Amino acid sequence: MIGVEMQKVLVADDDAVNRDVLGELMKPEYTVLLAKNGAQTLERAARHQPDLILLDVLMPDMDGYEVLRRLRADPATEHIAVIFISGLDRPEDEATGLKMGAADYITKPFNQTVVMARVALHLQVVRQRRMLERLANVDGLTELANRRRFDEVYEMEYQRARRSGRPLSLAMLDIDAFKQYNDRYGHPAGDRALRSVARAAAKAMRRPGDLAARYGGEEIVLLLPETDAVDAGEVVAQLRASVAALGIAHEASHVAPVLTVSAGGATLDPGKPESPAALFEAADAALYRAKQAGRNRTSWCATR
Ligand SMILES: [Mg+2]
């Protein structure tokens, strides 16, 4: 899916002719954005998140070096690759640009084929970096976020909830009698079942901030920002129902004739002193209670 989407290139030049020439050159291959000055470049970079910026060095309001410095100083734009396009052709100008962190430095007048080749090269680097980031954050079997990614996002969302005073809910899910499932149907079937449950979990995430992650083994954790216990309980109830509705036969289960999940959850009360670890333990303890009570049910930590 990611590979099909066109990469975005922002062309920033105060000269309308240069801007159009570069824009037209890029159009057949990339989604092109244009900016005519430094301020516009910063604004469009932050808003549209281009993969690459072709940045003119000489612009009246703010030169390209200053634009690059500001891009790097803002967490929203610090990662964006920049190629300088410059009328300054002294080696020291080029050295300055590269030292500041530009990916490349092309002097005017430029050769169109060379510009295209360099742009393609740097965009390939961007694509590869994205893929590596993705691999580092995604669980290979289920394609959910992995535990490393979850830990990172959880810490961030926890602090955000603390600051904003909004609730944050956490739910742990465990496939019931999964060991018996593997024993009865074999590990490849177990992997397929786990993938099906993971897909249901991913589908159950409604908002951009919601995250379903594989926490380990057959455990899935849901992170639901700005969601109180009632709404989170609903998300979990629907997910449990959709897993049961998959109708994955489980003859070795003492709980139900089909594959089911147990869930435990906890909701952060931003007014109470706590810690990310304490909230996590509360959700885990709730899951334990759901299992103790006979599995195929949800238990929510009531004391938050
Ligand atoms: Mg210029």
PDB file of N, CA and C and ligand atoms in Angstrom, residues 13-15 18 56-60 108, ligand 1:
ATOM      1  N   ASP A  13      11.035  28.045  -4.311  1.00  0.00           N
ATOM      2  CA  ASP A  13      11.873  28.981  -5.067  1.00  0.00           C
ATOM      3  C   ASP A  13      11.114  30.291  -5.215  1.00  0.00           C
ATOM      4  N   ASP A  14      11.789  31.429  -5.017  1.00  0.00           N
ATOM      5  CA  ASP A  14      11.097  32.711  -5.140  1.00  0.00           C
ATOM      6  C   ASP A  14      10.874  33.085  -6.609  1.00  0.00           C
ATOM      7  N   ASP A  15      11.629  32.447  -7.499  1.00  0.00           N
ATOM      8  CA  ASP A  15      11.509  32.736  -8.925  1.00  0.00           C
ATOM      9  C   ASP A  15      10.440  31.837  -9.556  1.00  0.00           C
ATOM     10  N   ASN A  18      11.669  29.311 -12.305  1.00  0.00           N
ATOM     11  CA  ASN A  18      12.355  28.146 -11.732  1.00  0.00           C
ATOM     12  C   ASN A  18      11.370  27.179 -11.088  1.00  0.00           C
ATOM     13  N   ASP A  56      15.578  26.493  -2.791  1.00  0.00           N
ATOM     14  CA  ASP A  56      16.384  27.570  -3.363  1.00  0.00           C
ATOM     15  C   ASP A  56      17.185  28.215  -2.220  1.00  0.00           C
ATOM     16  N   VAL A  57      18.447  28.511  -2.462  1.00  0.00           N
ATOM     17  CA  VAL A  57      19.256  29.138  -1.412  1.00  0.00           C
ATOM     18  C   VAL A  57      18.959  30.637  -1.326  1.00  0.00           C
ATOM     19  N   LEU A  58      18.907  31.302  -2.479  1.00  0.00           N
ATOM     20  CA  LEU A  58      18.706  32.750  -2.465  1.00  0.00           C
ATOM     21  C   LEU A  58      17.233  33.111  -2.596  1.00  0.00           C
ATOM     22  N   MET A  59      16.664  33.494  -1.483  1.00  0.00           N
ATOM     23  CA  MET A  59      15.281  33.981  -1.480  1.00  0.00           C
ATOM     24  C   MET A  59      15.260  35.237  -0.615  1.00  0.00           C
ATOM     25  N   PRO A  60      14.448  36.219  -0.990  1.00  0.00           N
ATOM     26  CA  PRO A  60      14.522  37.522  -0.337  1.00  0.00           C
ATOM     27  C   PRO A  60      14.126  37.538   1.142  1.00  0.00           C
ATOM     28  N   LYS A 108      22.728  26.061 -10.078  1.00  0.00           N
ATOM     29  CA  LYS A 108      22.045  26.584 -11.263  1.00  0.00           C
ATOM     30  C   LYS A 108      23.097  27.133 -12.227  1.00  0.00           C
TER      31      LYS A 108
HETATM   32 MG    MG B   1      16.081  32.587  -5.622  1.00  0.00          MG
END
